[in-house]
Amino acid sequence: RKGRSRKETMSSRCCSSSGGRRSRLQRTTAMALLKVASSQFQFEIPPGMFEQMHGMGGGGHRRQREAAPQGITEQFNWLKATEWNWNSWRNVRFGADGRFEAPTPDCERGGCRWTTDEQYIYVRWGDAGLHKMRPTKMAAEPETKLKGKRVADGEKCQATFVSKDERDEDLDLYEVLGLDDEADQKEIKKSYRKLSLKYHPDKCKGEVEVGEDMMSCEKMMNRVNLAYEVLGDEEKRILYDTGGLESVKEGVDEPQQGGMDPFSMLFGGGGGRRGGGNGKRGPDARVELAASLEDMYLGNEVSAQISRRIVCRKCAGRTDGKCASCGRCPNEVRMVQREMRPGMLVQQQEEVPSKEKCKIEETTLKARVEQGMDAGAEIKFPRMSEQMPGQIPGDVIMTLKQKPHPRFTRKGNDLYMDMVISLKEALVGFTKHVDHLDSHKVTVQQTKITKPGEVKRIKNEGMPIKDFPSERGDLFVKFQFKMPNELSQAQINLVNDLFPVSSSSSS
């Protein structure tokens, strides 16, 4: 397979190439070589040379490009998960997710897709361009053929039905469990328990009807187990939602030392998981969350709204229904193998257009501010950062920021406040009441002379201590005097009588 030249590969996608084209190619190549020899290393590549070499049509001019529709119409659901022989060349496959699989580099990199309209099948085959075909029969049966042409040059193409085999990758795991995309973990677990009892080997023998097909109980039990293994784990579920089972297989973490990995067993693998969960995780997003001192004192749920990119599940190639508001996802980076020289393959990173669709969504996060939390405390929302296809989203990490309070200032677990008293209260004492953060009354009492700037400590009237809310810090009250603007002569005389000036003070 690898030994075939690019020319052979591209030419074999359509029906037999004409001998005239091969002759034109030979003449064109000869003329190019002649120019090289006679122009002292200055040469010109004739127009259309590369197009002819790669089977893309003669003369270097393609026909007007025909636009392919988006999505797969309902009447062509029978075509999903089917294998066909293309032009008596090799087998190709129409994946259930709209992926077109063929033994060519562009398709192996995920660059080939198929869509339909009411009558035709459209295959976007990488470098070979768009192919438009029509089935002889609307059924996946041995007599069915797909006939059509390549849009670029009109060359006829044909595919013959081989088989229909739904792989694990073709399954909709939500449908396997009879759930919708928004199901929570409680619903997933409930459905799994119900189906695992239904298809248990002790209760289910032989075959059962699944949709329009018959399937063995053992196979259905395996599918139910697979669906629960993926959807029952939040990280595997997000990988599945954004990139399918292929992303789940690639994205699970390496196993711990020892033991057999049941996830790999479900996929038919060995004892260890395939790798690199860390490389499939996106970056965290950090935001500030403003909370009042009352929220931190009492504990409260505080809502915050963020805008983030999400992947539109099952919207690749579709623009209808829920996919109408979805657009193109950012390019993806993939590892590909390249042949540097014969027998030497290297792995390189390559940026490729994403086949998935994304949109910006307003998401409301409800943060639980616990009693005693302080400014700078972090509240984490796992996997709620921006999504990328086939990647576990990072976390949204909210950092608490305290709003200013009109009365209290917080320092650690203690509260501080200023209290203004009159000159009379400073001299003869007083009893005052202060509304605390939960509206209970705190009594502040002085029975002696209060000095300017004096601070009174009231124990256990500060902030609750986090994780130990029955314990509290202290409240510190600093006294400020409110002095009269002026005194009458009678008041002055009275003060002089009450506070005579001693001879030592006057000297």
Short mmCIF file of C-alpha atoms in Angstrom, two decimals:
data_model
loop_
_atom_site.label_atom_id
_atom_site.label_comp_id
_atom_site.label_asym_id
_atom_site.label_seq_id
_atom_site.Cartn_x
_atom_site.Cartn_y
_atom_site.Cartn_z
CA ARG A 1 0.00 0.00 0.00
CA LYS A 2 2.76 2.42 0.95
CA GLY A 3 4.65 1.57 -2.21
CA ARG A 4 2.05 3.13 -4.47
CA SER A 5 3.00 6.52 -5.88
CA ARG A 6 0.87 9.61 -5.30
CA LYS A 7 -0.06 9.59 -8.97
CA GLU A 8 -1.28 5.98 -8.77
CA THR A 9 -3.25 6.66 -5.60
CA MET A 10 -5.00 9.74 -6.92
CA SER A 11 -5.71 8.25 -10.34
CA SER A 12 -7.25 5.11 -8.90
CA ARG A 13 -9.94 7.10 -7.11
CA CYS A 14 -11.86 7.64 -10.31
CA CYS A 15 -12.52 5.44 -13.26
CA SER A 16 -9.76 4.49 -15.67
CA SER A 17 -7.66 7.43 -16.89
CA SER A 18 -7.47 7.90 -20.63
CA GLY A 19 -4.34 7.03 -22.57
CA GLY A 20 -4.42 10.52 -24.11
CA ARG A 21 -3.89 12.14 -20.73
CA ARG A 22 -0.85 9.94 -20.06
CA SER A 23 0.59 10.94 -23.45
CA ARG A 24 -0.01 14.62 -22.78
CA LEU A 25 1.70 14.25 -19.42
CA GLN A 26 4.74 12.63 -21.00
CA ARG A 27 4.99 15.35 -23.65
CA THR A 28 4.56 18.12 -21.06
CA THR A 29 7.23 16.63 -18.78
CA ALA A 30 9.65 16.25 -21.71
CA MET A 31 9.17 19.89 -22.71
CA ALA A 32 9.83 21.01 -19.12
CA LEU A 33 13.08 19.03 -18.99
CA LEU A 34 14.13 20.48 -22.33
CA LYS A 35 13.65 24.01 -20.99
CA VAL A 36 15.75 23.20 -17.93
CA ALA A 37 18.62 22.01 -20.10
CA SER A 38 18.61 25.03 -22.39
CA SER A 39 18.04 27.95 -20.01
CA GLN A 40 21.04 27.88 -17.66
CA PHE A 41 19.13 26.76 -14.58
CA GLN A 42 16.21 29.11 -15.21
CA PHE A 43 13.14 27.07 -15.99
CA GLU A 44 9.38 27.43 -16.06
CA ILE A 45 6.88 24.80 -14.97
CA PRO A 46 4.16 24.57 -17.61
CA PRO A 47 0.67 25.49 -16.37
CA GLY A 48 -1.37 22.47 -15.36
CA MET A 49 1.62 20.15 -15.00
CA PHE A 50 0.98 19.30 -11.34
CA GLU A 51 -2.74 18.98 -11.89
CA GLN A 52 -2.13 16.44 -14.65
CA MET A 53 0.38 14.52 -12.54
CA HIS A 54 -2.13 14.20 -9.71
CA GLY A 55 -5.14 13.30 -11.82
CA MET A 56 -6.92 16.59 -11.21
CA GLY A 57 -7.85 17.29 -14.84
CA GLY A 58 -5.99 18.61 -17.88
CA GLY A 59 -4.99 22.12 -18.87
CA GLY A 60 -4.56 23.35 -15.27
CA HIS A 61 -8.11 24.70 -15.15
CA ARG A 62 -10.74 23.09 -12.97
CA ARG A 63 -14.41 23.42 -13.57
CA GLN A 64 -16.51 25.69 -11.41
CA ARG A 65 -16.48 24.19 -7.92
CA GLU A 66 -19.85 22.84 -6.77
CA ALA A 67 -20.82 23.45 -3.18
CA ALA A 68 -21.67 20.40 -1.07
CA PRO A 69 -24.56 20.48 1.40
CA GLN A 70 -24.05 20.21 5.13
CA GLY A 71 -25.14 17.20 7.14
CA ILE A 72 -26.69 13.83 6.33
CA THR A 73 -30.38 13.72 5.45
CA GLU A 74 -32.60 11.14 7.12
CA GLN A 75 -33.24 9.09 3.98
CA PHE A 76 -29.52 8.31 3.76
CA ASN A 77 -29.13 6.92 7.28
CA TRP A 78 -28.81 3.48 5.72
CA LEU A 79 -25.46 4.54 4.27
CA LYS A 80 -23.91 5.10 7.70
CA ALA A 81 -21.32 2.54 8.86
CA THR A 82 -21.12 0.86 5.44
CA GLU A 83 -18.09 -0.33 3.45
CA TRP A 84 -17.80 -0.08 -0.34
CA ASN A 85 -15.30 -1.06 -3.01
CA TRP A 86 -14.25 2.02 -4.94
CA ASN A 87 -13.64 1.56 -8.68
CA SER A 88 -12.39 -2.02 -8.18
CA TRP A 89 -9.48 -0.41 -6.31
CA ARG A 90 -9.76 -0.56 -2.55
CA ASN A 91 -12.48 -0.42 0.09
CA VAL A 92 -13.74 2.84 1.55
CA ARG A 93 -16.11 3.45 4.44
CA PHE A 94 -18.93 5.91 5.13
CA GLY A 95 -18.70 6.54 8.87
CA ALA A 96 -21.80 7.17 10.96
CA ASP A 97 -20.44 10.57 12.02
CA GLY A 98 -19.96 11.83 8.45
CA ARG A 99 -16.33 10.80 8.21
CA PHE A 100 -15.22 9.26 4.91
CA GLU A 101 -12.47 6.69 5.42
CA ALA A 102 -10.09 5.70 2.63
CA PRO A 103 -6.46 4.43 2.48
CA THR A 104 -5.03 7.80 1.45
CA PRO A 105 -2.97 10.24 3.57
CA ASP A 106 -5.54 13.04 3.49
CA CYS A 107 -8.35 10.76 4.71
CA GLU A 108 -6.13 9.12 7.32
CA ARG A 109 -5.55 12.63 8.72
CA GLY A 110 -9.31 13.12 9.00
CA GLY A 111 -9.59 15.41 5.97
CA CYS A 112 -12.39 13.55 4.16
CA ARG A 113 -16.13 13.88 4.83
CA TRP A 114 -19.42 12.84 3.27
CA THR A 115 -22.79 14.59 3.26
CA THR A 116 -26.08 14.24 1.38
CA ASP A 117 -29.07 16.13 0.09
CA GLU A 118 -32.44 14.65 -0.89
CA GLN A 119 -30.99 12.68 -3.85
CA TYR A 120 -27.19 12.78 -3.95
CA ILE A 121 -24.17 11.75 -1.89
CA TYR A 122 -21.27 14.21 -1.74
CA VAL A 123 -17.77 12.98 -0.87
CA ARG A 124 -15.17 15.64 -0.06
CA TRP A 125 -12.04 13.61 -0.66
CA GLY A 126 -9.12 15.80 0.39
CA ASP A 127 -6.84 16.72 -2.52
CA ALA A 128 -9.00 14.82 -5.03
CA GLY A 129 -11.86 17.23 -4.44
CA LEU A 130 -15.60 16.77 -4.42
CA HIS A 131 -17.33 13.64 -5.77
CA LYS A 132 -21.07 13.59 -6.43
CA MET A 133 -22.83 10.22 -6.52
CA ARG A 134 -26.27 8.64 -6.56
CA PRO A 135 -27.25 5.17 -5.30
CA THR A 136 -28.97 2.66 -7.55
CA LYS A 137 -31.03 1.59 -4.55
CA MET A 138 -31.73 3.25 -1.20
CA ALA A 139 -30.53 0.28 0.83
CA ALA A 140 -27.26 -1.25 2.04
CA GLU A 141 -27.56 -4.44 0.00
CA PRO A 142 -25.18 -6.41 -2.25
CA GLU A 143 -26.89 -5.22 -5.44
CA THR A 144 -26.57 -1.54 -4.52
CA LYS A 145 -24.02 0.63 -6.31
CA LEU A 146 -23.07 4.28 -6.03
CA LYS A 147 -22.55 5.98 -9.36
CA GLY A 148 -21.39 9.48 -10.12
CA LYS A 149 -18.48 11.68 -11.08
CA ARG A 150 -15.72 13.84 -9.74
CA VAL A 151 -16.96 17.43 -9.93
CA ALA A 152 -13.58 18.93 -10.89
CA ASP A 153 -13.22 17.15 -14.22
CA GLY A 154 -16.36 15.08 -14.71
CA GLU A 155 -14.65 11.68 -14.59
CA LYS A 156 -17.06 8.90 -13.70
CA CYS A 157 -16.77 6.98 -10.45
CA GLN A 158 -18.48 3.94 -8.99
CA ALA A 159 -18.62 2.09 -5.67
CA THR A 160 -20.01 -1.37 -4.94
CA PHE A 161 -21.53 -2.34 -1.59
CA VAL A 162 -19.39 -4.66 0.54
CA SER A 163 -20.77 -4.77 4.07
CA LYS A 164 -22.45 -2.91 6.91
CA ASP A 165 -20.76 -3.14 10.28
CA GLU A 166 -21.41 -0.61 13.05
CA ARG A 167 -18.26 -0.13 15.09
CA ASP A 168 -18.08 1.15 18.65
CA GLU A 169 -16.96 4.48 17.15
CA ASP A 170 -20.25 4.71 15.25
CA LEU A 171 -22.43 4.33 18.33
CA ASP A 172 -24.29 7.12 20.01
CA LEU A 173 -23.69 6.12 23.61
CA TYR A 174 -26.57 8.29 24.82
CA GLU A 175 -28.92 6.34 22.52
CA VAL A 176 -27.50 3.06 23.82
CA LEU A 177 -28.63 4.04 27.32
CA GLY A 178 -31.85 5.63 26.03
CA LEU A 179 -30.89 9.11 27.29
CA ASP A 180 -30.54 12.61 25.87
CA ASP A 181 -27.38 14.71 25.88
CA GLU A 182 -28.34 16.62 29.02
CA ALA A 183 -28.76 13.57 31.26
CA ASP A 184 -27.10 13.87 34.67
CA GLN A 185 -25.11 11.21 36.47
CA LYS A 186 -28.12 10.02 38.44
CA GLU A 187 -30.07 9.34 35.24
CA ILE A 188 -27.07 7.64 33.62
CA LYS A 189 -26.61 5.31 36.58
CA LYS A 190 -30.34 4.50 36.74
CA SER A 191 -30.50 3.63 33.03
CA TYR A 192 -27.35 1.52 33.24
CA ARG A 193 -28.73 -0.54 36.12
CA LYS A 194 -31.98 -1.14 34.26
CA LEU A 195 -30.29 -2.21 31.00
CA SER A 196 -27.60 -4.29 32.66
CA LEU A 197 -30.35 -6.35 34.28
CA LYS A 198 -32.24 -6.62 30.98
CA TYR A 199 -29.24 -7.91 29.00
CA HIS A 200 -27.54 -9.86 31.78
CA PRO A 201 -26.39 -13.31 30.55
CA ASP A 202 -28.58 -14.99 33.18
CA LYS A 203 -31.72 -13.32 31.85
CA CYS A 204 -31.04 -12.65 28.17
CA LYS A 205 -30.28 -15.50 25.76
CA GLY A 206 -29.83 -15.48 22.01
CA GLU A 207 -30.75 -12.29 20.13
CA VAL A 208 -32.88 -9.22 20.83
CA GLU A 209 -34.40 -6.66 18.51
CA VAL A 210 -32.57 -3.33 18.56
CA GLY A 211 -34.24 -0.82 16.29
CA GLU A 212 -34.65 -2.58 12.95
CA ASP A 213 -31.82 -5.06 13.55
CA MET A 214 -31.30 -8.18 15.59
CA MET A 215 -28.34 -8.30 17.96
CA SER A 216 -26.96 -10.81 20.40
CA CYS A 217 -27.54 -10.22 24.11
CA GLU A 218 -23.81 -10.41 24.69
CA LYS A 219 -23.10 -7.65 22.19
CA MET A 220 -25.78 -5.42 23.65
CA MET A 221 -24.42 -6.00 27.15
CA ASN A 222 -20.95 -4.98 25.94
CA ARG A 223 -22.38 -1.80 24.44
CA VAL A 224 -24.24 -0.94 27.63
CA ASN A 225 -21.05 -1.46 29.63
CA LEU A 226 -19.09 0.71 27.21
CA ALA A 227 -21.69 3.49 27.33
CA TYR A 228 -21.66 3.55 31.13
CA GLU A 229 -17.86 3.34 31.32
CA VAL A 230 -17.62 6.51 29.21
CA LEU A 231 -20.67 8.55 30.22
CA GLY A 232 -20.40 7.63 33.90
CA ASP A 233 -16.97 9.29 34.11
CA GLU A 234 -17.09 13.07 33.72
CA GLU A 235 -13.69 13.39 32.03
CA LYS A 236 -14.32 10.57 29.57
CA ARG A 237 -17.78 11.98 28.94
CA ILE A 238 -16.48 15.42 27.99
CA LEU A 239 -13.91 13.81 25.69
CA TYR A 240 -16.70 11.80 24.06
CA ASP A 241 -18.98 14.83 23.71
CA THR A 242 -16.27 16.89 22.03
CA GLY A 243 -14.46 14.28 19.94
CA GLY A 244 -16.16 10.90 20.04
CA LEU A 245 -14.80 7.55 21.19
CA GLU A 246 -11.56 8.10 19.29
CA SER A 247 -10.76 11.00 21.60
CA VAL A 248 -11.71 8.93 24.64
CA LYS A 249 -9.28 6.19 23.62
CA GLU A 250 -6.47 8.67 23.08
CA GLY A 251 -7.19 10.85 26.07
CA VAL A 252 -7.50 8.52 29.05
CA ASP A 253 -4.68 8.61 31.58
CA GLU A 254 -1.97 6.02 31.95
CA PRO A 255 -2.98 3.26 34.40
CA GLN A 256 -1.66 3.00 37.92
CA GLN A 257 0.96 0.39 38.62
CA GLY A 258 -0.39 -3.13 38.51
CA GLY A 259 -3.83 -4.41 37.62
CA MET A 260 -5.84 -4.76 34.46
CA ASP A 261 -7.62 -1.78 32.94
CA PRO A 262 -11.29 -2.59 32.24
CA PHE A 263 -11.59 0.42 29.92
CA SER A 264 -8.92 -1.00 27.62
CA MET A 265 -10.61 -4.39 27.79
CA LEU A 266 -13.85 -2.83 26.56
CA PHE A 267 -11.99 -1.48 23.54
CA GLY A 268 -10.24 -4.81 22.98
CA GLY A 269 -6.87 -3.51 24.12
CA GLY A 270 -4.22 -4.92 26.41
CA GLY A 271 -3.61 -4.32 30.07
CA GLY A 272 -2.73 -0.64 29.89
CA ARG A 273 -4.55 2.44 28.71
CA ARG A 274 -3.45 4.44 25.78
CA GLY A 275 -1.98 7.55 26.52
CA GLY A 276 -1.36 10.91 27.73
CA GLY A 277 -4.32 12.43 29.54
CA ASN A 278 -2.24 15.46 30.51
CA GLY A 279 -1.63 16.34 26.87
CA LYS A 280 -5.38 16.33 26.21
CA ARG A 281 -6.29 18.85 28.91
CA GLY A 282 -6.92 22.48 28.10
CA PRO A 283 -5.73 25.47 30.14
CA ASP A 284 -7.51 26.68 33.27
CA ALA A 285 -9.38 29.99 33.28
CA ARG A 286 -9.05 32.31 36.28
CA VAL A 287 -11.71 34.88 37.13
CA GLU A 288 -12.57 37.03 40.15
CA LEU A 289 -15.79 36.56 42.09
CA ALA A 290 -16.99 39.52 44.13
CA ALA A 291 -18.64 38.48 47.40
CA SER A 292 -19.98 40.54 50.28
CA LEU A 293 -18.74 40.24 53.84
CA GLU A 294 -22.20 38.93 54.72
CA ASP A 295 -21.72 36.09 52.19
CA MET A 296 -18.45 35.14 53.86
CA TYR A 297 -19.94 35.40 57.36
CA LEU A 298 -23.14 33.44 56.73
CA GLY A 299 -22.18 31.30 53.75
CA ASN A 300 -24.10 31.77 50.53
CA GLU A 301 -24.46 30.73 46.89
CA VAL A 302 -23.20 33.41 44.54
CA SER A 303 -23.88 33.27 40.80
CA ALA A 304 -21.44 34.44 38.14
CA GLN A 305 -21.87 34.44 34.38
CA ILE A 306 -19.03 33.61 31.99
CA SER A 307 -18.75 33.37 28.19
CA ARG A 308 -16.97 30.29 26.92
CA ARG A 309 -16.55 28.29 23.73
CA ILE A 310 -18.27 24.91 23.65
CA VAL A 311 -18.21 22.13 21.05
CA CYS A 312 -21.56 21.46 19.39
CA ARG A 313 -22.09 17.71 19.77
CA LYS A 314 -22.94 15.81 16.55
CA CYS A 315 -22.96 19.02 14.48
CA ALA A 316 -20.02 18.22 12.18
CA GLY A 317 -21.23 18.97 8.67
CA ARG A 318 -24.66 20.18 9.84
CA THR A 319 -26.28 23.61 9.85
CA ASP A 320 -29.84 22.70 10.77
CA GLY A 321 -31.71 22.60 14.08
CA LYS A 322 -29.53 23.01 17.14
CA CYS A 323 -26.47 23.32 14.88
CA ALA A 324 -27.72 26.50 13.20
CA SER A 325 -25.98 28.72 15.77
CA CYS A 326 -22.68 26.83 15.58
CA GLY A 327 -19.63 27.94 13.64
CA ARG A 328 -16.15 26.67 12.94
CA CYS A 329 -13.95 25.44 15.78
CA PRO A 330 -10.32 26.61 15.99
CA ASN A 331 -7.75 24.51 14.15
CA GLU A 332 -6.59 21.34 15.88
CA VAL A 333 -3.03 20.12 16.33
CA ARG A 334 -2.47 16.46 15.50
CA MET A 335 0.50 14.12 15.37
CA VAL A 336 1.15 12.75 11.88
CA GLN A 337 3.78 10.43 10.42
CA ARG A 338 5.89 11.72 7.57
CA GLU A 339 8.37 9.83 5.44
CA MET A 340 11.60 11.85 5.43
CA ARG A 341 13.33 9.34 3.18
CA PRO A 342 12.63 5.74 2.20
CA GLY A 343 12.27 3.67 5.34
CA MET A 344 12.50 6.66 7.72
CA LEU A 345 9.27 7.84 9.34
CA VAL A 346 9.10 10.72 11.81
CA GLN A 347 6.24 12.08 13.89
CA GLN A 348 5.41 15.74 13.49
CA GLN A 349 2.77 18.10 14.78
CA GLU A 350 0.44 19.44 12.15
CA GLU A 351 -2.27 22.08 12.43
CA VAL A 352 -5.38 20.96 10.61
CA PRO A 353 -8.86 22.46 10.24
CA SER A 354 -11.30 21.07 12.78
CA LYS A 355 -14.20 19.01 11.47
CA GLU A 356 -16.26 19.90 14.54
CA LYS A 357 -18.38 22.99 15.16
CA CYS A 358 -18.31 25.35 18.12
CA LYS A 359 -20.25 28.27 19.53
CA ILE A 360 -19.95 30.84 22.31
CA GLU A 361 -22.25 30.11 25.22
CA GLU A 362 -23.20 32.19 28.23
CA THR A 363 -22.80 29.90 31.23
CA THR A 364 -23.96 30.64 34.77
CA LEU A 365 -21.77 29.18 37.49
CA LYS A 366 -23.09 28.97 41.04
CA ALA A 367 -20.29 29.27 43.57
CA ARG A 368 -20.80 28.10 47.13
CA VAL A 369 -19.10 30.62 49.44
CA GLU A 370 -18.51 28.77 52.68
CA GLN A 371 -18.63 30.35 56.12
CA GLY A 372 -15.30 31.87 57.01
CA MET A 373 -13.88 32.00 53.48
CA ASP A 374 -11.51 34.93 53.03
CA ALA A 375 -10.53 37.09 50.08
CA GLY A 376 -8.11 35.15 47.88
CA ALA A 377 -9.82 31.79 48.49
CA GLU A 378 -10.37 29.75 45.34
CA ILE A 379 -13.49 27.96 44.18
CA LYS A 380 -12.93 25.43 41.38
CA PHE A 381 -15.37 24.39 38.68
CA PRO A 382 -13.90 21.27 37.05
CA ARG A 383 -13.90 21.10 33.24
CA MET A 384 -15.89 24.32 32.81
CA SER A 385 -13.27 26.27 30.84
CA GLU A 386 -13.37 26.63 27.05
CA GLN A 387 -13.82 23.45 25.03
CA MET A 388 -11.77 22.13 22.14
CA PRO A 389 -12.60 19.01 20.12
CA GLY A 390 -11.11 15.89 21.71
CA GLN A 391 -9.74 17.76 24.71
CA ILE A 392 -10.66 17.76 28.39
CA PRO A 393 -11.48 21.39 29.21
CA GLY A 394 -9.49 23.07 31.93
CA ASP A 395 -11.07 24.25 35.17
CA VAL A 396 -12.64 27.61 35.89
CA ILE A 397 -10.98 28.85 39.07
CA MET A 398 -12.78 31.70 40.84
CA THR A 399 -10.81 33.82 43.29
CA LEU A 400 -12.90 35.52 45.96
CA LYS A 401 -12.70 39.27 46.16
CA GLN A 402 -14.46 40.94 49.09
CA LYS A 403 -16.71 43.89 48.44
CA PRO A 404 -16.11 46.91 50.74
CA HIS A 405 -18.38 46.98 53.79
CA PRO A 406 -19.71 50.26 55.24
CA ARG A 407 -19.10 49.27 58.89
CA PHE A 408 -16.68 46.38 59.28
CA THR A 409 -13.14 45.73 58.09
CA ARG A 410 -11.82 42.18 58.08
CA LYS A 411 -8.30 41.07 58.98
CA GLY A 412 -8.01 37.31 59.01
CA ASN A 413 -10.72 35.97 61.31
CA ASP A 414 -11.13 39.27 63.22
CA LEU A 415 -13.41 42.21 62.48
CA TYR A 416 -12.63 45.87 63.07
CA MET A 417 -14.93 48.85 63.34
CA ASP A 418 -14.90 52.47 64.47
CA MET A 419 -17.43 53.79 67.02
CA VAL A 420 -18.04 57.47 67.51
CA ILE A 421 -18.94 58.54 71.08
CA SER A 422 -19.64 61.94 72.61
CA LEU A 423 -17.44 63.69 75.14
CA LYS A 424 -19.99 62.95 77.80
CA GLU A 425 -19.99 59.23 76.93
CA ALA A 426 -16.22 59.20 77.02
CA LEU A 427 -16.26 60.64 80.51
CA VAL A 428 -19.15 58.87 82.22
CA GLY A 429 -19.44 55.64 80.19
CA PHE A 430 -22.15 54.28 77.91
CA THR A 431 -23.91 51.20 76.54
CA LYS A 432 -24.47 50.90 72.77
CA HIS A 433 -25.80 48.19 70.46
CA VAL A 434 -24.36 47.35 67.01
CA ASP A 435 -26.07 45.36 64.26
CA HIS A 436 -23.77 42.49 63.26
CA LEU A 437 -23.52 40.86 59.80
CA ASP A 438 -26.36 38.45 60.59
CA SER A 439 -28.40 41.25 62.23
CA HIS A 440 -27.90 40.05 65.80
CA LYS A 441 -27.15 42.80 68.35
CA VAL A 442 -23.66 43.18 69.77
CA THR A 443 -23.46 45.12 73.05
CA VAL A 444 -20.57 47.56 73.45
CA GLN A 445 -20.32 48.88 77.01
CA GLN A 446 -17.88 51.19 78.83
CA THR A 447 -18.16 51.91 82.56
CA LYS A 448 -14.98 53.96 82.83
CA ILE A 449 -13.41 56.93 81.14
CA THR A 450 -12.64 56.17 77.49
CA LYS A 451 -9.44 57.62 76.07
CA PRO A 452 -9.12 58.89 72.47
CA GLY A 453 -8.17 56.04 70.09
CA GLU A 454 -8.83 53.36 72.70
CA VAL A 455 -9.69 49.89 71.32
CA LYS A 456 -12.07 47.49 72.99
CA ARG A 457 -11.90 43.76 72.24
CA ILE A 458 -15.11 41.73 72.21
CA LYS A 459 -14.38 38.04 72.05
CA ASN A 460 -16.10 35.60 69.70
CA GLU A 461 -17.82 38.33 67.70
CA GLY A 462 -15.51 38.13 64.67
CA MET A 463 -15.71 35.94 61.56
CA PRO A 464 -16.45 32.23 61.74
CA ILE A 465 -13.35 30.10 61.24
CA LYS A 466 -13.52 28.13 57.98
CA ASP A 467 -14.24 24.43 58.48
CA PHE A 468 -14.93 25.20 62.17
CA PRO A 469 -17.88 27.63 61.98
CA SER A 470 -18.72 27.27 65.67
CA GLU A 471 -15.43 28.99 66.46
CA ARG A 472 -15.03 32.68 65.76
CA GLY A 473 -12.51 35.45 65.80
CA ASP A 474 -12.89 38.67 67.81
CA LEU A 475 -14.39 42.08 67.19
CA PHE A 476 -12.20 45.14 67.82
CA VAL A 477 -13.96 48.47 68.38
CA LYS A 478 -11.93 51.67 68.12
CA PHE A 479 -13.48 54.76 69.77
CA GLN A 480 -13.51 58.14 68.14
CA PHE A 481 -14.74 61.32 69.96
CA LYS A 482 -17.32 63.68 68.63
CA MET A 483 -16.37 67.08 70.07
CA PRO A 484 -18.86 69.96 70.35
CA ASN A 485 -18.42 72.78 67.87
CA GLU A 486 -18.67 75.42 70.62
CA LEU A 487 -19.50 75.91 74.34
CA SER A 488 -21.63 78.56 75.98
CA GLN A 489 -20.12 80.71 78.71
CA ALA A 490 -22.07 78.80 81.34
CA GLN A 491 -20.68 75.51 79.99
CA ILE A 492 -17.17 76.94 80.03
CA ASN A 493 -17.56 78.04 83.64
CA LEU A 494 -18.89 74.61 84.56
CA VAL A 495 -15.95 72.86 82.95
CA ASN A 496 -13.52 75.17 84.75
CA ASP A 497 -15.20 74.38 88.01
CA LEU A 498 -15.12 70.65 87.37
CA PHE A 499 -11.57 70.57 86.09
CA PRO A 500 -9.62 73.24 87.91
CA VAL A 501 -6.16 73.99 86.58
CA SER A 502 -3.54 73.01 89.11
CA SER A 503 -0.56 75.25 89.86
CA SER A 504 1.83 72.56 88.58
CA SER A 505 -0.02 72.45 85.26
CA SER A 506 0.06 76.25 84.85
CA SER A 507 3.75 76.44 85.52
#
